[in-house]
XYZ file of C-alpha atoms in Angstrom:
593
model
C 217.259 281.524 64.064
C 215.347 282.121 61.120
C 213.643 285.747 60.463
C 210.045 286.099 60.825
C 208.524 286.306 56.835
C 205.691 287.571 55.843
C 204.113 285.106 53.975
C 202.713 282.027 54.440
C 201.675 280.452 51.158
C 201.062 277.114 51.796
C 198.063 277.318 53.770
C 195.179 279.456 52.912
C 195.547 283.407 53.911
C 193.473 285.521 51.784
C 196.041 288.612 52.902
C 198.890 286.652 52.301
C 198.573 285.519 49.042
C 200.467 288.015 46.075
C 203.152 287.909 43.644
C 206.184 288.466 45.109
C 209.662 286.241 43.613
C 209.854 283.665 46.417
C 207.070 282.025 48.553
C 208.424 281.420 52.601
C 208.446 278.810 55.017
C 209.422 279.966 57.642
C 205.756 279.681 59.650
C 206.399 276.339 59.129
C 209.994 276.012 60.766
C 210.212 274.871 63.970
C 213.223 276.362 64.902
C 211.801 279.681 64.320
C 210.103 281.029 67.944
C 207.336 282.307 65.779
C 206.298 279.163 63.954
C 202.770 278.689 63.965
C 202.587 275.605 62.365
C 205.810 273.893 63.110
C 206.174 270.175 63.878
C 209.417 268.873 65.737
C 209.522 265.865 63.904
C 210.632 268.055 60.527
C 213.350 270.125 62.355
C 216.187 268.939 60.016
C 214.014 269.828 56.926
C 215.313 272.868 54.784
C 213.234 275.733 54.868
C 214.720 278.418 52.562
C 212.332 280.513 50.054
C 211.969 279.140 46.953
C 211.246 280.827 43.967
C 207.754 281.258 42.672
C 208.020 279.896 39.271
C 210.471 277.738 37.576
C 211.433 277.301 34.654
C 210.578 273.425 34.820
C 206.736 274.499 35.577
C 206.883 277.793 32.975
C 207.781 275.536 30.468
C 205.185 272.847 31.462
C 202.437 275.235 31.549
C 203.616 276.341 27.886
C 203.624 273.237 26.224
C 200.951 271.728 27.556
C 198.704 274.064 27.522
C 198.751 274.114 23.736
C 196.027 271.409 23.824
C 194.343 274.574 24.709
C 195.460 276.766 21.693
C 194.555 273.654 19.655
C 190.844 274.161 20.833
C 190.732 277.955 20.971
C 192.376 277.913 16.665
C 189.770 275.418 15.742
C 187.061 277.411 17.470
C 187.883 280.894 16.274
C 188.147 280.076 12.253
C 185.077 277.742 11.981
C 183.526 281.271 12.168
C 184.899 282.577 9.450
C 184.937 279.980 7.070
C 181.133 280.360 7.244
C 181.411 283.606 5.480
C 184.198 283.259 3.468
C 182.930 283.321 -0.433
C 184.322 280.134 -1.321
C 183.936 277.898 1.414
C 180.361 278.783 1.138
C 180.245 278.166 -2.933
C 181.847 274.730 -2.122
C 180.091 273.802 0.718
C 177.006 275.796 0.544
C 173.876 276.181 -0.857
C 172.573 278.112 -3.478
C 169.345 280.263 -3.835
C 167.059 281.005 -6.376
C 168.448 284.272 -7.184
C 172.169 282.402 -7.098
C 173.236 283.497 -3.727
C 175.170 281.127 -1.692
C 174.178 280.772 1.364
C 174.123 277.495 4.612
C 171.164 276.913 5.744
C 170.336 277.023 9.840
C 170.607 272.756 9.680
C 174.055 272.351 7.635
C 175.759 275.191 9.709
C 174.795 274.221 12.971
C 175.976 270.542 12.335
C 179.517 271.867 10.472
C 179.624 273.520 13.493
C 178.933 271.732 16.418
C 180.027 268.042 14.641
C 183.393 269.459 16.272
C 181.478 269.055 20.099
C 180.088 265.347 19.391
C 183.521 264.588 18.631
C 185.143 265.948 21.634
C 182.163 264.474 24.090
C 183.200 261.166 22.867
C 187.360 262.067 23.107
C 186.726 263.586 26.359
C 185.127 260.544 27.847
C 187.419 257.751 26.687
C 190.501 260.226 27.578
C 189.637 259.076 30.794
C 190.641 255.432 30.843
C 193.135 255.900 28.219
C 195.511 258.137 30.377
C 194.898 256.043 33.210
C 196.313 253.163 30.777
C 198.718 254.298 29.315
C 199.907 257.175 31.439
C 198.873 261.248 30.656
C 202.237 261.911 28.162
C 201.518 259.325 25.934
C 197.681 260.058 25.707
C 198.492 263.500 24.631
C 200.161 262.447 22.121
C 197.747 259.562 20.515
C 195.105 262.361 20.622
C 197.502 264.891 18.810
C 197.542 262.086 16.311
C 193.783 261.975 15.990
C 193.323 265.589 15.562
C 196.250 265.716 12.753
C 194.076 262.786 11.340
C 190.641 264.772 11.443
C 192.370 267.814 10.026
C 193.623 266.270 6.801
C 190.193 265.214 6.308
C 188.885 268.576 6.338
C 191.427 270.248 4.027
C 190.939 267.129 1.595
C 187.464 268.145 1.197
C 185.951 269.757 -2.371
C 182.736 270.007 -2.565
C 181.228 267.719 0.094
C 179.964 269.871 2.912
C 179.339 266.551 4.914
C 183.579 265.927 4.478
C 184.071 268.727 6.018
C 181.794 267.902 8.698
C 183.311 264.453 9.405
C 186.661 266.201 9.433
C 185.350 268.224 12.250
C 184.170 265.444 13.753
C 187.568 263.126 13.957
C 189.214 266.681 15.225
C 186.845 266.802 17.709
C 187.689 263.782 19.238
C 191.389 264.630 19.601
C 190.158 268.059 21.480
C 187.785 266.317 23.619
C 191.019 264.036 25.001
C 193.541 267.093 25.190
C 190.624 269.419 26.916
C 190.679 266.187 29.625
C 194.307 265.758 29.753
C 195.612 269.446 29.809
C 193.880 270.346 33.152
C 194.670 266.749 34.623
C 198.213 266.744 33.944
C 198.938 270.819 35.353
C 196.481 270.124 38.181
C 198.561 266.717 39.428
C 201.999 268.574 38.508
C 201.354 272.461 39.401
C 203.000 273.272 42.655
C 200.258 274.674 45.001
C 201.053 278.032 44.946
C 200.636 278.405 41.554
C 198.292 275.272 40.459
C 195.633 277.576 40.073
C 197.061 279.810 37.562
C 198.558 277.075 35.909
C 195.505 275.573 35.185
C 194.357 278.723 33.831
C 196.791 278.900 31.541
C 194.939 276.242 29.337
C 191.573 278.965 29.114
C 194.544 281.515 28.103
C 195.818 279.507 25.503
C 191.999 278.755 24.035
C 191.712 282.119 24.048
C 195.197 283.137 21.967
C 194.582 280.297 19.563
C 190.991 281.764 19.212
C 192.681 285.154 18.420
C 195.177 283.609 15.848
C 192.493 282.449 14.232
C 190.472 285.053 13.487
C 193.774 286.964 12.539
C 194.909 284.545 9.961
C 191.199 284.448 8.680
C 190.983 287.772 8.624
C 194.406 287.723 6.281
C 193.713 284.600 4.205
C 189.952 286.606 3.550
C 191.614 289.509 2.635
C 193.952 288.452 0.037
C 192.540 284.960 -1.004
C 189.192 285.999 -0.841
C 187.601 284.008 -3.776
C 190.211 280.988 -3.598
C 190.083 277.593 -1.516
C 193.735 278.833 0.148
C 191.397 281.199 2.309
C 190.393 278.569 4.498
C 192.812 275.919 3.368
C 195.712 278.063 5.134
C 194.169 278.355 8.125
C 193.153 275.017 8.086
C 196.681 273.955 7.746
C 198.336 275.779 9.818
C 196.963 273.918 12.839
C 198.883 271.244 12.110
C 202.020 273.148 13.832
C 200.429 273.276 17.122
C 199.653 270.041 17.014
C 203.139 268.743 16.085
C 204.677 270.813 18.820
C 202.518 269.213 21.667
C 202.316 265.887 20.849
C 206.323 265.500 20.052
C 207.294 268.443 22.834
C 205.500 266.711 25.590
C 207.556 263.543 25.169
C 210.627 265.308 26.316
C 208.730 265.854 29.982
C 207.976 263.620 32.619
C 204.755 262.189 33.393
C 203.154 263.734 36.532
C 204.195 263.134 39.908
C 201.024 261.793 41.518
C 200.699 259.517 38.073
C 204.187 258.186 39.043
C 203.543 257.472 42.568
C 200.966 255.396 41.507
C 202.254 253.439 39.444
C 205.492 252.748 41.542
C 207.981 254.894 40.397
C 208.807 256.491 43.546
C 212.004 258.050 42.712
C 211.198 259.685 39.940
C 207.420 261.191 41.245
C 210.315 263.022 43.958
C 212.342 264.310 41.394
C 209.882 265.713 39.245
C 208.654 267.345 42.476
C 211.909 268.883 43.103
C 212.661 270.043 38.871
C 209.066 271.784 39.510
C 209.361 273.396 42.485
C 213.278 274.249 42.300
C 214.224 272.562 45.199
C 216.264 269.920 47.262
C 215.387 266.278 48.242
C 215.272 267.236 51.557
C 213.236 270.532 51.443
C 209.702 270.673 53.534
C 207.710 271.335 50.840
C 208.607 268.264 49.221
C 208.322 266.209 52.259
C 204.906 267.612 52.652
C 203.783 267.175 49.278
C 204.739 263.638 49.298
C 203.101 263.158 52.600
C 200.687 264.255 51.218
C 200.593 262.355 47.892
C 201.203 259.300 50.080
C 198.329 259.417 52.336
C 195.987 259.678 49.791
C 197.134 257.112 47.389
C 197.342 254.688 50.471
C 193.386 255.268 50.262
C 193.537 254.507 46.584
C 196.196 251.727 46.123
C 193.211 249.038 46.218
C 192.462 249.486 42.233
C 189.408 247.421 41.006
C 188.084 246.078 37.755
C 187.137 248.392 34.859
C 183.496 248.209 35.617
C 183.311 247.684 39.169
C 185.722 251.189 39.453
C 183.182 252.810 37.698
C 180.943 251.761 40.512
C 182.815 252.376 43.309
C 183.564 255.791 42.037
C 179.801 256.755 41.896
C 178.716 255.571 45.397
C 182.195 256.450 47.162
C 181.442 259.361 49.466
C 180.673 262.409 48.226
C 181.705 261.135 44.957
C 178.393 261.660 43.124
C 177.667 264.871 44.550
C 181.245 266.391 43.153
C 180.367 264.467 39.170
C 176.786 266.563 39.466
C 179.039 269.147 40.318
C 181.146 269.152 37.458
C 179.416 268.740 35.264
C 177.116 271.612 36.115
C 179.848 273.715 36.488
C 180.646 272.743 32.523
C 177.308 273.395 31.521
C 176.585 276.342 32.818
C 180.690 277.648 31.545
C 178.812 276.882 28.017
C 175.225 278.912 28.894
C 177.187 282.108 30.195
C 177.081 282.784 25.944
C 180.451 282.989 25.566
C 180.662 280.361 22.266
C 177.903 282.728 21.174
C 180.068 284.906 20.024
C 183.096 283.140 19.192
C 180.849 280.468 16.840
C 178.750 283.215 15.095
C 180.290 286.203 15.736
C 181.526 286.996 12.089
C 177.895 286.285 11.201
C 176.199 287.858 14.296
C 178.135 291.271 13.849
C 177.533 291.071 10.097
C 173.744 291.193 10.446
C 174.229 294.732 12.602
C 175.698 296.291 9.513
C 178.850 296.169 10.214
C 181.227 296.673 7.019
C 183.703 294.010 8.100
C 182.600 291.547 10.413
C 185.992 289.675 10.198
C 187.817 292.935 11.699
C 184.843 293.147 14.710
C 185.251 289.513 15.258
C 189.636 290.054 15.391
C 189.222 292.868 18.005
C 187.168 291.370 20.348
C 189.044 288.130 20.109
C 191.808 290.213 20.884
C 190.078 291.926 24.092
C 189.044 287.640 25.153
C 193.320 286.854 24.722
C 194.502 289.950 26.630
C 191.838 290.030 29.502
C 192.670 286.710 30.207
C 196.397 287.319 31.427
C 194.280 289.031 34.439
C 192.327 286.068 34.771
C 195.634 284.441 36.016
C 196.135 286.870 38.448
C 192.579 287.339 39.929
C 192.556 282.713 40.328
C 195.361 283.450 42.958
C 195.052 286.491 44.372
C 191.375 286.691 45.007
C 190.330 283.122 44.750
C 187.906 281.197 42.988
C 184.392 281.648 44.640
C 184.451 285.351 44.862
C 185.989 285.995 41.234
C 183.318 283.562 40.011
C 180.128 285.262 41.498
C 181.382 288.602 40.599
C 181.713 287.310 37.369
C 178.758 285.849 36.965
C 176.774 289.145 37.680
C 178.742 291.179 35.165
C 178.035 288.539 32.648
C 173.839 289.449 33.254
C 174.204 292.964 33.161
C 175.933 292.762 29.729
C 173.746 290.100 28.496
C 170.712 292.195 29.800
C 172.121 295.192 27.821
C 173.085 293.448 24.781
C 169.785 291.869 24.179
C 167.919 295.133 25.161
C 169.674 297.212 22.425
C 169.586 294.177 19.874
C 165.784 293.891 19.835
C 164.430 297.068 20.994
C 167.063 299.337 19.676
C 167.995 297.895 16.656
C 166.605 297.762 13.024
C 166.760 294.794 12.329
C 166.146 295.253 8.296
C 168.113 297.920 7.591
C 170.485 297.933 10.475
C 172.527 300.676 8.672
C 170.173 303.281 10.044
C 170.749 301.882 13.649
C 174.817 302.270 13.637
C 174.990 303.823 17.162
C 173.071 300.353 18.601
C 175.238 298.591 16.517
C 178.100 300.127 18.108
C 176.939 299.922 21.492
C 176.162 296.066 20.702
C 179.568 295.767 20.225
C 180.821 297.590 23.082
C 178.417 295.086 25.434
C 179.485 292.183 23.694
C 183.514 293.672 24.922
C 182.476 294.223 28.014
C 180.949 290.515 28.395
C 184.118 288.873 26.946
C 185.939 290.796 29.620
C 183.829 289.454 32.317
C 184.295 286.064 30.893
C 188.083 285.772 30.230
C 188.562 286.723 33.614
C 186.439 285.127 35.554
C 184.164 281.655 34.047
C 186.942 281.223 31.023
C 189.775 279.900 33.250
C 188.478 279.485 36.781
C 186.196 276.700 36.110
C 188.706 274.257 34.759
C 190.764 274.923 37.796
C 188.170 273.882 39.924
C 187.150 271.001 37.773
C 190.959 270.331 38.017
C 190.924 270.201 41.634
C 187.415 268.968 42.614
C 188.238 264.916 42.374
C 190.413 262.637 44.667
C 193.361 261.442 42.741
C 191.721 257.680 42.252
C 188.701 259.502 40.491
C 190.344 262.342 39.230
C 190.574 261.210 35.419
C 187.102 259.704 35.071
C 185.232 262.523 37.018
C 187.459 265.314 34.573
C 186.174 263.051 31.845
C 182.229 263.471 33.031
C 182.839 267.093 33.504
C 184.703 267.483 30.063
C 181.855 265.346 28.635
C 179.624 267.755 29.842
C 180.815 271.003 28.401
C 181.017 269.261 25.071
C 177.625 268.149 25.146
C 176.337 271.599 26.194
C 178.687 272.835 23.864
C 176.945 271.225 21.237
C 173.781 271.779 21.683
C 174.427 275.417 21.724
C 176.528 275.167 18.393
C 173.753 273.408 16.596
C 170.730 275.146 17.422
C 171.679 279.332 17.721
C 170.891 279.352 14.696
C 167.448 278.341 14.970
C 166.742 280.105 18.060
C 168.117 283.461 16.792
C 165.824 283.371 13.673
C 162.904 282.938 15.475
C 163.971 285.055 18.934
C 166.662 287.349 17.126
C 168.473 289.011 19.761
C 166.138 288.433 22.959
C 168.545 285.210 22.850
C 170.706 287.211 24.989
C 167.967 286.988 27.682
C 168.099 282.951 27.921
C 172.187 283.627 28.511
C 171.507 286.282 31.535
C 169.331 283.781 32.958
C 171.816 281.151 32.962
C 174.491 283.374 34.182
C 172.582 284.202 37.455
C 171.878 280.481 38.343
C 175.600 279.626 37.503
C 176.451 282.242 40.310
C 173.967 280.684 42.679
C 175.737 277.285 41.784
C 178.711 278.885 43.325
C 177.871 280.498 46.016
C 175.546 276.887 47.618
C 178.273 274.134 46.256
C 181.522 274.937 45.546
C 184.558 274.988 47.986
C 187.557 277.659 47.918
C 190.506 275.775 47.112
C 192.714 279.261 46.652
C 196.146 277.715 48.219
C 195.143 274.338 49.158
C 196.474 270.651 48.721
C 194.189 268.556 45.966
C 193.908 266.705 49.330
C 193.226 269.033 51.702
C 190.040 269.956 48.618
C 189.257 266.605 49.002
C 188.588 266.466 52.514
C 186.760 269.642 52.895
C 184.148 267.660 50.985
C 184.203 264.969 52.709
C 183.463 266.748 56.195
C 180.326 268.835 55.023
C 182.133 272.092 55.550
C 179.705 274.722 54.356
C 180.950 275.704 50.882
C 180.688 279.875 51.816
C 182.564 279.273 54.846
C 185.367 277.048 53.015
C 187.389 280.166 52.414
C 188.237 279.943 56.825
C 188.704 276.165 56.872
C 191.781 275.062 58.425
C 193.087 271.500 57.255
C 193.806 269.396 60.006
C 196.232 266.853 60.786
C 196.219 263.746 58.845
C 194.893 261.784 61.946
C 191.895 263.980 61.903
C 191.744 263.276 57.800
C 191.598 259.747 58.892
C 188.827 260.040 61.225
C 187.072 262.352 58.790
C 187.356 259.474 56.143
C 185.816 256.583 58.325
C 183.208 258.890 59.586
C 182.006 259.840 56.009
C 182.357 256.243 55.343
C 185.487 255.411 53.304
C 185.651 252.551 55.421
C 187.925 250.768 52.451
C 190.325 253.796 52.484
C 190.918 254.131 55.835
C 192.140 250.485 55.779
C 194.254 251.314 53.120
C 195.787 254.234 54.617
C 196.559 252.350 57.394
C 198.175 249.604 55.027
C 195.921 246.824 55.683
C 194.328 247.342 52.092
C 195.428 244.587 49.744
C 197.463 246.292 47.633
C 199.386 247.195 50.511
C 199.789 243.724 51.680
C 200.234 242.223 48.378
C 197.649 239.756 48.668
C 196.351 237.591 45.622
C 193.145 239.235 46.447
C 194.420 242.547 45.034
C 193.068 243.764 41.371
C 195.843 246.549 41.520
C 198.344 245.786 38.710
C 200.985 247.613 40.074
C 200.735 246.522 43.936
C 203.522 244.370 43.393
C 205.403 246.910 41.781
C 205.200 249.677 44.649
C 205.678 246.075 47.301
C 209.080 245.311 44.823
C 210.391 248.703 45.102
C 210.175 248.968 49.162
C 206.426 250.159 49.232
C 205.406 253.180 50.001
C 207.684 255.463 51.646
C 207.539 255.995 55.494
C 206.664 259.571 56.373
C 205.375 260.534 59.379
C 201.502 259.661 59.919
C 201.068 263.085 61.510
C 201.106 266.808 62.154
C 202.423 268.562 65.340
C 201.468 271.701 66.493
């Protein structure tokens, strides 16, 4: 008889949850007298711990999560090119007195050229992956960026090269900041999905850091030469190359598998990510799982018509608002406010060496985020969220207060202690940030769509934060010169209506299925009382489905949809495929207690 553990990962226990080696089943075992949630039916299943993290999904969350460093390296040196002496001789323009300087229209679109780019990558990533499958998209978009980049270290003196350079890199971004959530939340094991996720705001922030330490380097000792940003141009080619060839040598995900008919191997990536054996019950259940809900999506339609179908399928719309709220208001916390302008913000505080402010707290935004890892898991995502959100408007409130009432803004020199304590606010903020809105909202965005949707509704959300994104690139500078630092106040604002977005809307999915997330939306459950949900059994899914009115899902999870049955009717291109290969495999239809 097995020994009572004390954990019980798989479904949600706030007490429960921590970082111990191996997560337990045995709660689950229904040869154990204590089983809570046992079912008969799995009695021959293999219930031994397995360990926490593998290498198969350390490694995955490494590579692929470099789309993330790629993002986080282009955003951190774009802000100091824009004082480096000759990018802005090149590039710049030149005053009366023969200063060079960029004027508020020519850096805001150098800037933010990057964001049109990735709104447009992030919202034909989409389609593509669902086309052509999620490892291969990486890799075309790796492609694209490596493209834009040479374009932007070709330049000489054409400040609008530079800005189309931006703008092709942008649109390799855009795909990987789709993809790189997509592909850890349909691969992550449960326990860990969350954190794994994460790790793609971790890696922004490291490549964000590496940036501003190279251009703090290349500044330093090629200060007057085009190698100062033409070396830390280049060297983002090497994170590039290691993605997009790296991620060939990994399967695609399991749930993209499954879908397309490749049974077999969707169970053995399972098993390499997890660590365990064919016949172990977390596998069953995750293909269980995986099966129900693909049942409900196995009747594909046309381009345009999917499109459709996506928008007015229940609770569909309401989750794409959602998102892409969630997005925006990850861009109006202020964040990008510091990493775009920083050099230049800190700079007009009188600050001898902007470059070495901008490198520290860069540094605080990389190392605070490790936390951020810990706190998606261990204290879940609503909570972490809200508390982060009101730490965000204190800071703000402070920063902004000091900046315009404190500070002199002419001679800042004779202001150094508001300076200073500008600086310490502006720590304090990124702290907040790293740990809380950096990483937790792409988790969420990861694991707020049903797997049909999942890749166009990432691709709204994505769209979203680019657009917002943007917009906030392009015109900081014109709001600071005519607000200065009352800026600050807009960004408190938005940080206490992104809380409130929270707290009414979003569900906890803190050790949950992506399809137990999906059908607390579907049944109304009261988003601050979606940390006590229970999932039911997949008969009471079912009922939950018709009720909400996914009348054409609940056929299909009942195989009467015409994928299932082959039919000519059927627009799915690979019903005949998962029919060929024995259909979909026969696990049980539902839960005992």
């Amino acid at each position: 008889m097995a020994a009572k553990s004390r954990f019980r990962v798989p479904q949600f226990n706030k007490n429960a949850l921590n970082f111990s080696s191996y997560v337990h089943y045995d709660h689950f075992n229904p040869g154990n007298v204590d089983a809570t949630h046992g079912r008969q039916s799995l009695s021959t299943l293999d219930y031994s711990p397995l360990r926490r993290i593998t290498g198969a999904s350390f490694f995955m969350a490494i590579l692929v999560s470099m789309g993330g460093f790629i993002f986080g390296y282009d955003t951190g040196q774009i802000s100091g090119f824009l004082e480096m002496p000759d990018f802005k001789e090149r590039f710049g323009q030149q005053r009366d007195n023969g200063e060079y300087y960029f004027s508020n229209v020519r850096s805001g679109l150098i800037v933010a050229l990057l964001s049109i780019g990735t709104l447009f990558g992030a919202l034909t990533g989409g389609p593509l992956a669902d086309s052509i499958g999620r490892r291969l998209s990486i890799c075309f978009w790796c492609i694209v960026f490596c493209v834009g980049n040479i374009v932007q270290i070709a330049a000489t003196d054409k400040w609008y090269e530079v800005m189309m350079g931006r703008f092709v890199m942008g649109l390799g971004v855009g795909g990987l900041s789709l993809l790189v959530p997509l592909f850890m939340s349909e691969s992550g094991p449960r326990h860990i999905r969350g954190a794994l996720i994460s790790c793609y705001q971790l890696f922004i922030t490291f490549g964000i850091f590496m940036a501003a330490c190279i251009s703090y380097g290349t500044h330093e000792h090629q200060r007057n030469s085009a190698a100062s940003w033409r070396i830390t141009m280049g060297i983002g080619f090497i994170w590039a190359v290691i993605l997009g060839v790296g991620i060939l040598a990994f399967p695609e995900t399991p749930r993209y598998e499954y879908r397309h008919g490749k049974i077999e191997s969707a169970k053995a990536t399972l098993m390499k990510l997890y660590g365990a054996p064919a016949n172990h019950y977390v596998i069953h259940v995750e293909f269980e799982e995986i099966e129900q809900k693909l049942r409900a999506e196995a009747a594909q339609l046309g381009f345009f018509q999917e499109w459709y179908h996506m928008l007015f399928a229940p609770k569909m719309l309401y989750r794409i608002l959602l998102g892409m709220g969630l997005q925006m208001f990850q861009q109006l916390t202020g964040a990008n406010y510091f990493f775009y302008y920083g050099t230049t913000i800190f700079q007009g505080t009188g600050i001898d060496n902007s470059f070495v402010t901008q490198m520290i707290l860069n540094g605080i935004n990389f190392g605070t985020t490790f936390y951020g890892l810990y706190i998606v898991e261990h204290y879940g995502r609503r909570k972490s969220l809200i508390v982060g959100s009101t730490w965000m408007f204190v800071m703000f409130l402070i920063f902004a207060s000091i900046g315009h009432f404190s500070l002199d803004r002419d001679e800042p020199r004779k202001t150094e202690s508001a300076a200073t304590a500008m600086i310490v606010m502006a720590a304090f903020f990124i702290f907040g940030f790293a740990t809380t809105w950096g990483p937790m909202i792409w988790t969420i965005c990861g694991e707020l769509y049903p797997g049909r949707y999942r890749a166009k509704g990432m691709a709204l959300s994505t769209a979203s934060n680019w657009l917002w994104n943007f917009l906030l690139a392009f015109f900081t500078p014109f709001i600071t010169s005519a607000i200065d630092f009352r800026y600050g106040y807009v960004f408190a604002g938005c940080n206490v209506l992104g809380g409130l977005l929270i707290y009414f809307f979003v569900m906890e999915g803190q050790g949950r299925t992506l399809e137990e997330i999906d059908t607390m939306y579907l049944s109304n459950v009261l988003p601050w009382k979606s940390s006590k949900w229970e999932a039911p059994p997949p008969e009471e899914i079912s009922r939950i489905r018709k009720e909400a009115g996914a009348n054409d899902a609940a056929l299909a999870e009942h195989g009467e949809g015409p994928a299932l049955r082959g039919s000519d009717d059927s627009d799915d291109p690979h019903a005949e495929k998962i029919k060929a290969e024995g259909g979909l495999p026969d696990i049980a239809a539902h839960k005992e207690h």
